[in-house]
mmCIF file of C-alpha atoms and ligand atoms in Angstrom:
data_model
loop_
_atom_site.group_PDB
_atom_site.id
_atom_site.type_symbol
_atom_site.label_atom_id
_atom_site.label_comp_id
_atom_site.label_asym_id
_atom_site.label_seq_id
_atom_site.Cartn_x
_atom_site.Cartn_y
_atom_site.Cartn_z
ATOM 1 C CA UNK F 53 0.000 0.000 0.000
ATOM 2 C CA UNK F 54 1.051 3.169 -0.767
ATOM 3 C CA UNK F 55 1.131 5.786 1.866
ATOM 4 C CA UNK F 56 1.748 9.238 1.516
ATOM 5 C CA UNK F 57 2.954 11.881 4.198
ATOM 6 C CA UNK F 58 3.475 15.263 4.515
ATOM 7 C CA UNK F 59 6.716 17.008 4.963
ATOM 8 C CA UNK F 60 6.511 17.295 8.613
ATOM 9 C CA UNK F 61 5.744 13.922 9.458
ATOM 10 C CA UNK F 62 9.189 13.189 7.182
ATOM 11 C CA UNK F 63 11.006 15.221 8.757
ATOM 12 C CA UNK F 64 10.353 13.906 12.499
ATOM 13 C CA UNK F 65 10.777 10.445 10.788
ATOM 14 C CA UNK F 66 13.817 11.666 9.485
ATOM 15 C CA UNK F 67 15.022 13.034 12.561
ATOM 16 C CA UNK F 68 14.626 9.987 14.700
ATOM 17 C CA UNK F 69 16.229 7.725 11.631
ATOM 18 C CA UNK F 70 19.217 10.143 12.086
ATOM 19 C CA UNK F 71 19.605 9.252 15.914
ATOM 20 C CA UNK F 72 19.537 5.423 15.111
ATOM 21 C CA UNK F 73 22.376 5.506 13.487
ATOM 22 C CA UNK F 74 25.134 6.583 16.556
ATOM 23 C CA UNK F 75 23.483 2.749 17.876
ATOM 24 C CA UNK F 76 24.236 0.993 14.525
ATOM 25 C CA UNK F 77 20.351 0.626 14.187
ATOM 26 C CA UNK F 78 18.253 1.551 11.394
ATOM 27 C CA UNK F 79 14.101 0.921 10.652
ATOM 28 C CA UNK F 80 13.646 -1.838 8.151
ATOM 29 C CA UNK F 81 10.332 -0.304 7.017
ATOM 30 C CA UNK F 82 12.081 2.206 4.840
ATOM 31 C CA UNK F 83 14.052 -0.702 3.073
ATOM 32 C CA UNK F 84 11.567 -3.955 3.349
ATOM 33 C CA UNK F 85 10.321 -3.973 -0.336
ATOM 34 C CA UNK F 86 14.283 -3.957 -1.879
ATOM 35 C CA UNK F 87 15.076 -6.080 0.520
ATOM 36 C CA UNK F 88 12.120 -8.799 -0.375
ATOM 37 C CA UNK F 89 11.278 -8.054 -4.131
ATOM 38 C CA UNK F 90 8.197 -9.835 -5.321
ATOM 39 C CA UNK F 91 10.737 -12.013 -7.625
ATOM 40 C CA UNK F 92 14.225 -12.192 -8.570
ATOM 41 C CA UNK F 93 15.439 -9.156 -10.554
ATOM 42 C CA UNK F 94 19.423 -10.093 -11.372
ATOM 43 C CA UNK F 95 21.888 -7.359 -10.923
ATOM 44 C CA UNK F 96 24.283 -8.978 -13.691
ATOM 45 C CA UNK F 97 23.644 -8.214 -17.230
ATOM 46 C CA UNK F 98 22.933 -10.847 -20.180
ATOM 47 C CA UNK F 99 26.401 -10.845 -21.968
ATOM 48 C CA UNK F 100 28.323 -12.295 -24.799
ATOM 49 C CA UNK F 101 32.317 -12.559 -25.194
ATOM 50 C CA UNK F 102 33.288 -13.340 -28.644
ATOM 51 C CA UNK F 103 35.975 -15.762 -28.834
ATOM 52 C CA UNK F 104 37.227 -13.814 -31.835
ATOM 53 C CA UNK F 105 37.950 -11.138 -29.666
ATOM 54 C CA UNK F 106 38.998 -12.567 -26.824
ATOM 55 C CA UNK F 107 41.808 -15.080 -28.661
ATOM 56 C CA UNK F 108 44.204 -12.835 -29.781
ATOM 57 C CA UNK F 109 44.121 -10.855 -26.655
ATOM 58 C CA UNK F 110 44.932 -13.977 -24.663
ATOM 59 C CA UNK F 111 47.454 -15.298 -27.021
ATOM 60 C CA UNK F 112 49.358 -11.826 -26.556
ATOM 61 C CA UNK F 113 49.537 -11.856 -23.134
ATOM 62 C CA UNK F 114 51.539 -14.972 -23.398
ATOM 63 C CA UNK F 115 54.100 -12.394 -24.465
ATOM 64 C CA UNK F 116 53.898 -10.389 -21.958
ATOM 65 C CA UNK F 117 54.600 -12.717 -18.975
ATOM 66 C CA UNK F 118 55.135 -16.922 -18.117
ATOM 67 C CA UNK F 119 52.555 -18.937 -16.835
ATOM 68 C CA UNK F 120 55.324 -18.973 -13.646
ATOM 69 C CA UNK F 121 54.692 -15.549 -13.150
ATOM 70 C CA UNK F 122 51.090 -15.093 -13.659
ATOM 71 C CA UNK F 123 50.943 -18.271 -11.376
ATOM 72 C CA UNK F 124 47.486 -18.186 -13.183
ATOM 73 C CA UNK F 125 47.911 -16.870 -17.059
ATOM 74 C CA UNK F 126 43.709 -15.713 -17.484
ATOM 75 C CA UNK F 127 42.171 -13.323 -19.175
ATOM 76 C CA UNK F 128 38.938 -12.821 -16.391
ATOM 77 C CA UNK F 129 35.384 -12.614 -18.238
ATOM 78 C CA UNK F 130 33.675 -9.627 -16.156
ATOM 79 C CA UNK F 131 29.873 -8.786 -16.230
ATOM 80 C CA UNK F 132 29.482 -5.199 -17.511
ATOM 81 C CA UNK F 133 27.318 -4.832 -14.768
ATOM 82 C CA UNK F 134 30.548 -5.617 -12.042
ATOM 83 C CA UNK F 135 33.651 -4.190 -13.301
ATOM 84 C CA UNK F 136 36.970 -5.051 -11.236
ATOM 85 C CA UNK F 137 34.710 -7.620 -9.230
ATOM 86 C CA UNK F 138 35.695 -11.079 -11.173
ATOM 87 C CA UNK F 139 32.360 -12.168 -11.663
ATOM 88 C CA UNK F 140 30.590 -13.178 -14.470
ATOM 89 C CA UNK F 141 27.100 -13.659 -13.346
ATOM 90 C CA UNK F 142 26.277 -13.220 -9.478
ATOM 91 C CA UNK F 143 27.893 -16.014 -8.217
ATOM 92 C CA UNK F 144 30.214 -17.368 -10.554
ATOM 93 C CA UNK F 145 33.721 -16.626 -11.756
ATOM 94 C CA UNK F 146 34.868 -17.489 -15.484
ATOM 95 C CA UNK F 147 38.107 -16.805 -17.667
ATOM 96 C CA UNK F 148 39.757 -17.876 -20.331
ATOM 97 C CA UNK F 149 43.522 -19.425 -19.411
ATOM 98 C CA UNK F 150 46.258 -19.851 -22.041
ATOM 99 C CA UNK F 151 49.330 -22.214 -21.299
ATOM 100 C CA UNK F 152 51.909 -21.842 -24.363
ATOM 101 C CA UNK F 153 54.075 -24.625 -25.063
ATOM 102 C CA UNK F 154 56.769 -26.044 -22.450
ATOM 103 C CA UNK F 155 54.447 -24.000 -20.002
ATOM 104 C CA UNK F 156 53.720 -24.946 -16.819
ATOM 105 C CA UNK F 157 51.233 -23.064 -13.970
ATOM 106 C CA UNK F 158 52.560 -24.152 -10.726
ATOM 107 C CA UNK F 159 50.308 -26.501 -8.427
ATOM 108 C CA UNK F 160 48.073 -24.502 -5.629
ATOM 109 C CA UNK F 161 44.856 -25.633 -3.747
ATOM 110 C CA UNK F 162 42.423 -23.695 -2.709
ATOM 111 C CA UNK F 163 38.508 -24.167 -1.058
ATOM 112 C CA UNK F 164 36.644 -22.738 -4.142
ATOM 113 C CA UNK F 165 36.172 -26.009 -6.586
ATOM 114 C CA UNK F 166 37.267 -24.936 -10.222
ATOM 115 C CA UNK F 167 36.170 -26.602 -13.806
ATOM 116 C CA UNK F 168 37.568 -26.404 -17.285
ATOM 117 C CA UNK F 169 36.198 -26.311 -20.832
ATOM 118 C CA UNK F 170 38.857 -27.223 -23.345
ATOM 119 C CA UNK F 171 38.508 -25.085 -26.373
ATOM 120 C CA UNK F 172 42.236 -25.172 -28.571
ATOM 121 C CA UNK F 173 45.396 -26.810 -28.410
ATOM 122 C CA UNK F 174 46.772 -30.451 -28.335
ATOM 123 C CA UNK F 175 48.796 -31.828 -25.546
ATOM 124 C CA UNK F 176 47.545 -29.738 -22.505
ATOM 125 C CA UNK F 177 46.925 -31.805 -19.331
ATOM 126 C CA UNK F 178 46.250 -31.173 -15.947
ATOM 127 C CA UNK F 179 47.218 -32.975 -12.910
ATOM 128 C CA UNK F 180 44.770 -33.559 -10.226
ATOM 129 C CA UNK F 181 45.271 -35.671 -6.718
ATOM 130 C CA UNK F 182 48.665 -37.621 -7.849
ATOM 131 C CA UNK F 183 46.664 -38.280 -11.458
ATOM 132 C CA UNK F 184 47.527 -36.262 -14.703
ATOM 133 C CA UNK F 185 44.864 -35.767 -18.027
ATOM 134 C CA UNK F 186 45.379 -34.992 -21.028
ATOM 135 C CA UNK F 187 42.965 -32.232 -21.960
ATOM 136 C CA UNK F 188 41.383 -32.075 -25.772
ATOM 137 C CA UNK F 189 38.613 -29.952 -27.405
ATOM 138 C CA UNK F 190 35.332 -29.979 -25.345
ATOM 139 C CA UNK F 191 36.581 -31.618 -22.342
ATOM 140 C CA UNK F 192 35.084 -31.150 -19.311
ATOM 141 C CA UNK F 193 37.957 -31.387 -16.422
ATOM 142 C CA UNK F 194 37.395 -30.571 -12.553
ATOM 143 C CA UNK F 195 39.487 -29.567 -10.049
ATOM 144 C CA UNK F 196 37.820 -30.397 -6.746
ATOM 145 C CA UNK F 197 37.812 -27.942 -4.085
ATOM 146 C CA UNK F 198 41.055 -28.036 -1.816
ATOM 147 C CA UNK F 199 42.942 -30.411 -4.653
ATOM 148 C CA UNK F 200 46.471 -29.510 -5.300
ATOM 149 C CA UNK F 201 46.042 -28.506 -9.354
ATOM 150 C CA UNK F 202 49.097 -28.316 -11.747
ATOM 151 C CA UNK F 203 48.927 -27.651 -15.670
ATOM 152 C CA UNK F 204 51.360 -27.711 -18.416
ATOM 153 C CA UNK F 205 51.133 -28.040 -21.981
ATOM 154 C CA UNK F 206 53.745 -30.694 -23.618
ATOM 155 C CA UNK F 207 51.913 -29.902 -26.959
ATOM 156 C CA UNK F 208 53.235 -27.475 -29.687
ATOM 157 C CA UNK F 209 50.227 -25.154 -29.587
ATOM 158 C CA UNK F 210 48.943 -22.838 -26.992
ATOM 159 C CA UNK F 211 46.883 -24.365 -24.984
ATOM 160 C CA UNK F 212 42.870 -22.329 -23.883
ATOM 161 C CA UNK F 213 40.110 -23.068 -22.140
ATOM 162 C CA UNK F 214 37.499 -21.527 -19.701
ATOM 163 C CA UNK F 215 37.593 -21.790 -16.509
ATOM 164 C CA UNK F 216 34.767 -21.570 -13.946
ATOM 165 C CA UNK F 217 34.765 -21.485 -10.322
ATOM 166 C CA UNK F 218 32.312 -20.783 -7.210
ATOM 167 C CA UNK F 219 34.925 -17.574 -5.944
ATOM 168 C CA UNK F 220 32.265 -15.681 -5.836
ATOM 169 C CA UNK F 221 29.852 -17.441 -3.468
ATOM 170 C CA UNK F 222 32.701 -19.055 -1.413
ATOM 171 C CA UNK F 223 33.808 -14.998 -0.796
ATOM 172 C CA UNK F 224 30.188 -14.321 0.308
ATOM 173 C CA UNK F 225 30.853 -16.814 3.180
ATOM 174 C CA UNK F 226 34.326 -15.176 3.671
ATOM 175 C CA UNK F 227 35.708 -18.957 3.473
ATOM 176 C CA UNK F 228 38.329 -18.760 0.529
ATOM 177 C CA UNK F 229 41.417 -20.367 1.348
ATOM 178 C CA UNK F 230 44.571 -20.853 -0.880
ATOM 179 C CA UNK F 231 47.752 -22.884 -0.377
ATOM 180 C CA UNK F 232 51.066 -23.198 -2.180
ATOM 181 C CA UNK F 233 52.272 -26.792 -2.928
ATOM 182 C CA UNK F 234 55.660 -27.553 -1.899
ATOM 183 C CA UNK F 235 56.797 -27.947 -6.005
ATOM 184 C CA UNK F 236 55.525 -26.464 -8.854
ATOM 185 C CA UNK F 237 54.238 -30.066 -9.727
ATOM 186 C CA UNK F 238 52.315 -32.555 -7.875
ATOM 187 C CA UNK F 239 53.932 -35.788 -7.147
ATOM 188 C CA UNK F 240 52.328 -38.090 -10.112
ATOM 189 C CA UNK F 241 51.382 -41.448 -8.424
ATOM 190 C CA UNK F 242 48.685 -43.336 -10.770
ATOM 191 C CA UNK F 243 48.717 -43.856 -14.383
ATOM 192 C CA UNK F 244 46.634 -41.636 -16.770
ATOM 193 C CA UNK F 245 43.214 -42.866 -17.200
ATOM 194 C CA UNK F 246 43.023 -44.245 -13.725
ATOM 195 C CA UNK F 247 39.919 -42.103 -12.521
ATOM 196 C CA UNK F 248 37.511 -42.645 -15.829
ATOM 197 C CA UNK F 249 38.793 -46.528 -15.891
ATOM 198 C CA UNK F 250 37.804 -47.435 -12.565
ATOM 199 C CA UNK F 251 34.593 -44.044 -11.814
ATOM 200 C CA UNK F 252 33.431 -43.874 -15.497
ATOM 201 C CA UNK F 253 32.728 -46.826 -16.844
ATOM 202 C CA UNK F 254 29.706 -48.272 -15.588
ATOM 203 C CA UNK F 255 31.856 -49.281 -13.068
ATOM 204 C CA UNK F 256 33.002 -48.666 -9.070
ATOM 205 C CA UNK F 257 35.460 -49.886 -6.814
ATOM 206 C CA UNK F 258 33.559 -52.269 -4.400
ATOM 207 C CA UNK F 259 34.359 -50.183 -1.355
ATOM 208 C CA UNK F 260 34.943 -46.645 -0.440
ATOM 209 C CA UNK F 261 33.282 -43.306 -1.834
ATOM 210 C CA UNK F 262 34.937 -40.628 -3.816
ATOM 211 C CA UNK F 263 38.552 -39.688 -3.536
ATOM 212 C CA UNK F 264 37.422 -36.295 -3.561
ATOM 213 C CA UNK F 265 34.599 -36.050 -0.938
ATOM 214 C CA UNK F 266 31.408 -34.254 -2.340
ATOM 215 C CA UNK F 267 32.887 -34.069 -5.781
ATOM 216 C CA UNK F 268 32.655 -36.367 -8.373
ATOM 217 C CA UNK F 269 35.686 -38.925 -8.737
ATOM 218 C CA UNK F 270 35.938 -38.580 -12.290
ATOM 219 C CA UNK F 271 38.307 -35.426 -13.440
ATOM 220 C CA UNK F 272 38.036 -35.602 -17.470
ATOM 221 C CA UNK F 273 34.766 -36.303 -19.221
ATOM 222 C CA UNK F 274 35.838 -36.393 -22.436
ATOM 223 C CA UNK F 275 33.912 -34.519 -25.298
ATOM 224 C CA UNK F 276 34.384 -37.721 -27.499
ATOM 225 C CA UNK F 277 31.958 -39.616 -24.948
ATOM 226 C CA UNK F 278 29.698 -36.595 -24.575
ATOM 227 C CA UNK F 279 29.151 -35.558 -28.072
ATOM 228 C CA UNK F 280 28.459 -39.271 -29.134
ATOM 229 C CA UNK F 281 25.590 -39.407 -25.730
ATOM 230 C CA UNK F 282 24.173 -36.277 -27.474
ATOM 231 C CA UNK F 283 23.844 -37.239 -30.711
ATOM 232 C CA UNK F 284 22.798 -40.860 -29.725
ATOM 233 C CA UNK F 285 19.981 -39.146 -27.228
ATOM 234 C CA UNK F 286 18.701 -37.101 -29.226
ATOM 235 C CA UNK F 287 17.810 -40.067 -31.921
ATOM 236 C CA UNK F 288 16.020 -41.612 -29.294
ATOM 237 C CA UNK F 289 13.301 -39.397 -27.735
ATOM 238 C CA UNK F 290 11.564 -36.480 -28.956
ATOM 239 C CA UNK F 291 13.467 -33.031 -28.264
ATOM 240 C CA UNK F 292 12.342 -31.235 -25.398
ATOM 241 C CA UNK F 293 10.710 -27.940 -26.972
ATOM 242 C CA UNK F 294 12.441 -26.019 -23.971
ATOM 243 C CA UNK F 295 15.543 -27.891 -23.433
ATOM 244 C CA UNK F 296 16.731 -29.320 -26.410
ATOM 245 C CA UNK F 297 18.526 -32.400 -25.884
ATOM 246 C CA UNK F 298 19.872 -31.986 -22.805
ATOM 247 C CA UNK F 299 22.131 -34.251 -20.404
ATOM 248 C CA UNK F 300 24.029 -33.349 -17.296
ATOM 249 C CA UNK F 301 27.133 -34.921 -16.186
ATOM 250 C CA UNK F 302 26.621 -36.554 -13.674
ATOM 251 C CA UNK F 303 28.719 -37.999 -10.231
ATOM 252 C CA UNK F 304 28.749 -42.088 -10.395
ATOM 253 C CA UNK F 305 28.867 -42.077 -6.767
ATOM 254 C CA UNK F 306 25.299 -41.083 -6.444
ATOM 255 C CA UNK F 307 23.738 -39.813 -9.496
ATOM 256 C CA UNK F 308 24.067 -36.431 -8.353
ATOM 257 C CA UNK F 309 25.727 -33.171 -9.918
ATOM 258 C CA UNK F 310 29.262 -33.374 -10.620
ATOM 259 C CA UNK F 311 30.522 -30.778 -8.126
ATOM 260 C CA UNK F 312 28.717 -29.789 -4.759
ATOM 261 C CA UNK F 313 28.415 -25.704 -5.384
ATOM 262 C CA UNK F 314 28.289 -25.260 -9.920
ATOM 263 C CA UNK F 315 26.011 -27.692 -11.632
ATOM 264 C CA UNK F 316 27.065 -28.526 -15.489
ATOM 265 C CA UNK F 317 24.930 -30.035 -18.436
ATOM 266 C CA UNK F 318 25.263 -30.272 -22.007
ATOM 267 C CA UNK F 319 22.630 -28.973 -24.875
ATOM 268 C CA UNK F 320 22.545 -30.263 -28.534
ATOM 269 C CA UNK F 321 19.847 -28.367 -30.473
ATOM 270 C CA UNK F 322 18.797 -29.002 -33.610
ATOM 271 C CA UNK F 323 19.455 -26.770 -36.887
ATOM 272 C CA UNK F 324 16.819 -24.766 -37.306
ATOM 273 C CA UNK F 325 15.119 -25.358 -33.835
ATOM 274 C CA UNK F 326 13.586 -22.251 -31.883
ATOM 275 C CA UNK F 327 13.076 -23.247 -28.478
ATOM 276 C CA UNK F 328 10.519 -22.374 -26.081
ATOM 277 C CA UNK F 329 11.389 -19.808 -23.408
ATOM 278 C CA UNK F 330 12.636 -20.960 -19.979
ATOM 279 C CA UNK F 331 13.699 -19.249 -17.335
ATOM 280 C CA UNK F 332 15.422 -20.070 -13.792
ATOM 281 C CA UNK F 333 17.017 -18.452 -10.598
ATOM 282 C CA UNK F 334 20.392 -19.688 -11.316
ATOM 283 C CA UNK F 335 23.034 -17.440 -13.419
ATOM 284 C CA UNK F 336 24.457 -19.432 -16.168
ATOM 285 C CA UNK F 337 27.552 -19.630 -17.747
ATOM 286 C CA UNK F 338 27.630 -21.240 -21.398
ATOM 287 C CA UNK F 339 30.077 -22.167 -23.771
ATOM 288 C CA UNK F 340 29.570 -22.829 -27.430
ATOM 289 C CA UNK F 341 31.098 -26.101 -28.061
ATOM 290 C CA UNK F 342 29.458 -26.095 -31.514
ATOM 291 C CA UNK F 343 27.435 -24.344 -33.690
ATOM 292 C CA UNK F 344 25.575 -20.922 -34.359
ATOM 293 C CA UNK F 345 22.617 -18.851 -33.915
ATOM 294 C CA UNK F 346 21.241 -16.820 -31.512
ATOM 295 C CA UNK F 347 20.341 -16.401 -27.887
ATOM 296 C CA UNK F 348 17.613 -14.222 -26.273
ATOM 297 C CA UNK F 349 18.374 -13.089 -22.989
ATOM 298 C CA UNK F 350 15.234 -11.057 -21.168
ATOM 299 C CA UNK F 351 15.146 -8.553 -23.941
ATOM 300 C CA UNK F 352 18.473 -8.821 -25.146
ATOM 301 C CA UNK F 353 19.608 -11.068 -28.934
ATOM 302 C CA UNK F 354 22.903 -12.528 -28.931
ATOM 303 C CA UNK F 355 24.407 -14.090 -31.600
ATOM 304 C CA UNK F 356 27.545 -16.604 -31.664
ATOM 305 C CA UNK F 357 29.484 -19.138 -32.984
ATOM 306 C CA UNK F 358 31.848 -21.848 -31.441
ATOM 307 C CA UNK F 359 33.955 -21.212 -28.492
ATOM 308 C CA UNK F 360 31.694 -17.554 -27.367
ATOM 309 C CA UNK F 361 31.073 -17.290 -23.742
ATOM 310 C CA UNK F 362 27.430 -16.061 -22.561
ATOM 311 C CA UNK F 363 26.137 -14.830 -19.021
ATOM 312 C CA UNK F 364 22.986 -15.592 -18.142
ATOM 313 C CA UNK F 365 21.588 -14.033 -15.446
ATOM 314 C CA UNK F 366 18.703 -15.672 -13.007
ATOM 315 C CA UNK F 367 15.646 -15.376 -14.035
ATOM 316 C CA UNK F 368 15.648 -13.923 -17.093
ATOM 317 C CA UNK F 369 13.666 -15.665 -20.001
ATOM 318 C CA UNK F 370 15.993 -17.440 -22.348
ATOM 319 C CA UNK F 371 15.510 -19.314 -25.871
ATOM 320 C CA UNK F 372 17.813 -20.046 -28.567
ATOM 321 C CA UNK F 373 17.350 -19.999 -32.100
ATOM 322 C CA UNK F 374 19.738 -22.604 -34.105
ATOM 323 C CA UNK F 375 20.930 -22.287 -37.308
ATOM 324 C CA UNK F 376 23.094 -24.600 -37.649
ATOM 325 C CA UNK F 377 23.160 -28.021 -34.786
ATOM 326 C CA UNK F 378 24.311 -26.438 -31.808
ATOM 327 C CA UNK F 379 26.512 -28.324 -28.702
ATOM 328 C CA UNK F 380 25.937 -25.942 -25.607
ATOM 329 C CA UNK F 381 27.964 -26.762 -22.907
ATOM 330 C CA UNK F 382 25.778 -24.560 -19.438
ATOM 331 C CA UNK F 383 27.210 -24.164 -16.017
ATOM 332 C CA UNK F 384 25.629 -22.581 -13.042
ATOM 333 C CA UNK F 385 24.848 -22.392 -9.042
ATOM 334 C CA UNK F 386 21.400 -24.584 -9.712
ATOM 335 C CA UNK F 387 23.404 -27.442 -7.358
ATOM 336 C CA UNK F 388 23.855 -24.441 -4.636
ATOM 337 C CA UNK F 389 20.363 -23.136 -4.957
ATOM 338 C CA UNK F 390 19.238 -26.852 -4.834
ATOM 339 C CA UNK F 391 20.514 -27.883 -1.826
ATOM 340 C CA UNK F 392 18.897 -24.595 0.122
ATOM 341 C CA UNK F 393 15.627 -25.210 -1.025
ATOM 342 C CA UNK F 394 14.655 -22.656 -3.499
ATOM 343 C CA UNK F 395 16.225 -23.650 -6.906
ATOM 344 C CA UNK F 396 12.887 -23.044 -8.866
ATOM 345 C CA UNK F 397 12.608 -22.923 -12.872
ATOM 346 C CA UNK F 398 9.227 -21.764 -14.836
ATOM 347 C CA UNK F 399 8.162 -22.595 -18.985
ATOM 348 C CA UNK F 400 6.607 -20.074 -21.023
ATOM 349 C CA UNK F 401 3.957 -22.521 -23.239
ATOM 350 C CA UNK F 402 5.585 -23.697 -26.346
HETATM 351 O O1 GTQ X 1535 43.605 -22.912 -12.882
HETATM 352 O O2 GTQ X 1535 43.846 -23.000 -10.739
HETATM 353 O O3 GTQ X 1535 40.932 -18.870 -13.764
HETATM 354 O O4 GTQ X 1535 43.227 -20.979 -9.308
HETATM 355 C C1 GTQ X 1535 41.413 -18.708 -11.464
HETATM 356 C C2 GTQ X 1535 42.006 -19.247 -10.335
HETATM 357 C C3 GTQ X 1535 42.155 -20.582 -12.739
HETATM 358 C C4 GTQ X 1535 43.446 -22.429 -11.750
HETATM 359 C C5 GTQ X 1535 41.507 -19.379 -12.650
HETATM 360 C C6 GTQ X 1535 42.665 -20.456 -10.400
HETATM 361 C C7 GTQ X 1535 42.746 -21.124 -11.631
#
């Protein structure tokens, strides 16, 4: 209800907010309705990075300093709408990392839980708890939160992909920690392959959970395995008019999401599909594996093409139109949201 007053009741109001504040005190009626909007309105802004712009910008600053130096050699994707804050939507961080040749970034650990999306270069890996993988186009490669994490790139190519991690929510609990390893590489005590052969197969060891607590065991799903699911899935069933063909990796311990704070799923859609709008309260992060066409964000139309990054902030109505068969590879804080009861996601009628 709207109530209206006249100066001198505003001014007595005014008055006695003024001697709250020596007590650190201050009436929540004059903030209630920002504070408990009727629905979610997103500070971050819908956003597209072209990869076309972003490569040779990345590429150059391998000239400009060693992956020693830069301890972390990333270009960081910022939301127009927070400059200087490394976030891309709300809660998420994303950049795009280059390793050049004979590189290697030095092993660290740290509490916020990172993933990678492979998108150029040959003979990349990363080394994860004693375990090293190679890393090709479209791979989808964790790093668990508090893992010791290594790269290098023994190929003759610079090496890029996006990263994503949960900095941003694990700094709104002020519970970020980081820790040196004592070499720049992690001691390398099982043979390559070792996580998919014995996690990722339709198979699990007979006893014990995950080596890596709430995450999933399994540190490479390779695109290979992924892209054939995709195609293969989307034979099968009808396509979902909102969703495409959509699968999300999942953690063989328990069926659940991969990683316990960023959910991540993979879209195929069609050539020449339009699909219905959707929207949900988690900000998304997506990667064009393949493909091209557009994106409508709340009122905004972005187009891409492979390898473009887009923010897509909660609860703002999305659909893409595909002009060619697009592979969408989404990340967000759905898991988060999930898990404290109010992940919630609504379909316009297609
Ligand atoms: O590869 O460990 O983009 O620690 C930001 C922080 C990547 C990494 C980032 C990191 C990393």
């Amino acid at each position: 209800m709207q109530h209206s007053v006249d100066e001198t009741t505003r001014s007595k109001r005014q008055e006695f907010y003024d001697r709250l504040k020596p007590h650190d005190l201050a009436p929540l009626w004059e903030v209630m309705k920002g504070m408990l909007p009727p629905e979610p309105s997103s500070k971050a802004l819908p956003h597209r990075w072209r990869y076309q712009d972003i490569r040779p910008l990345v590429i150059e600053s391998g000239s400009l300093l060693t992956a020693e130096e830069a301890e972390r050699r990333v270009l960081v994707l910022e939301n127009p709408a927070f400059p200087g804050q490394s976030r891309a939507t709300s809660t998420l961080y994303a950049g795009i990392q280059v390793i050049m040749p004979g590189e290697t970034a030095p092993a660290h650990r740290h509490t916020p839980s990172a993933l990678r999306f492979m998108l150029e270069g040959e003979g990349a890996y990363t080394a994860v708890g004693g375990e090293r993988t190679k890393m090709s186009f479209g791979d989808f490669v964790i790093t668990p939160a508090w893992a010791y994490h290594d790269h290098g790139n023994e190929g003759s190519d610079p090496a890029v992909w996006l990263d994503g991690l949960d900095v941003p929510m694990i700094a709104f609990f002020e519970a970020v920690f980081r820790e040196d390893y004592n070499d720049d590489r992690q001691e390398i005590m099982r043979p390559e392959g070792d996580s998919l052969a014995r996690f990722g197969s339709g198979l699990l060891p007979l006893s014990g959970g995950s080596r890596y607590g709430l995450t999933t065991p399994i540190f490479n799903y390779p695109y290979e395995r992924t892209r054939e699911a995709l195609y293969k899935a989307s034979r099968g069933e009808a396509v979902d008019p909102h969703l495409g063909t959509t699968l999300r990796y999942a953690n063989p311990m328990d069926g659940g999401w991969t990683m316990p704070t960023m959910s991540a799923w993979v879209t195929l859609i069609p050539r020449d599909m339009e699909t219905a709008r959707i929207r949900s309260t988690d900000g998304i992060i997506m990667c064009i594996a393949e493909g091209s066409g557009t994106i409508t964000v709340g009122d905004k139309v972005l187009d891409f093409s492979p390898r473009d990054v887009i923010a897509v902030p909660g609860w703002k109505w999305r659909s893409f139109k595909a002009s060619e068969d697009c592979v969408v590879f989404c990340f967000s804080d759905r898991v988060a949201q999930e898990k404290l009861g109010y992940f919630c996601e609504d379909r316009a009628r297609p």
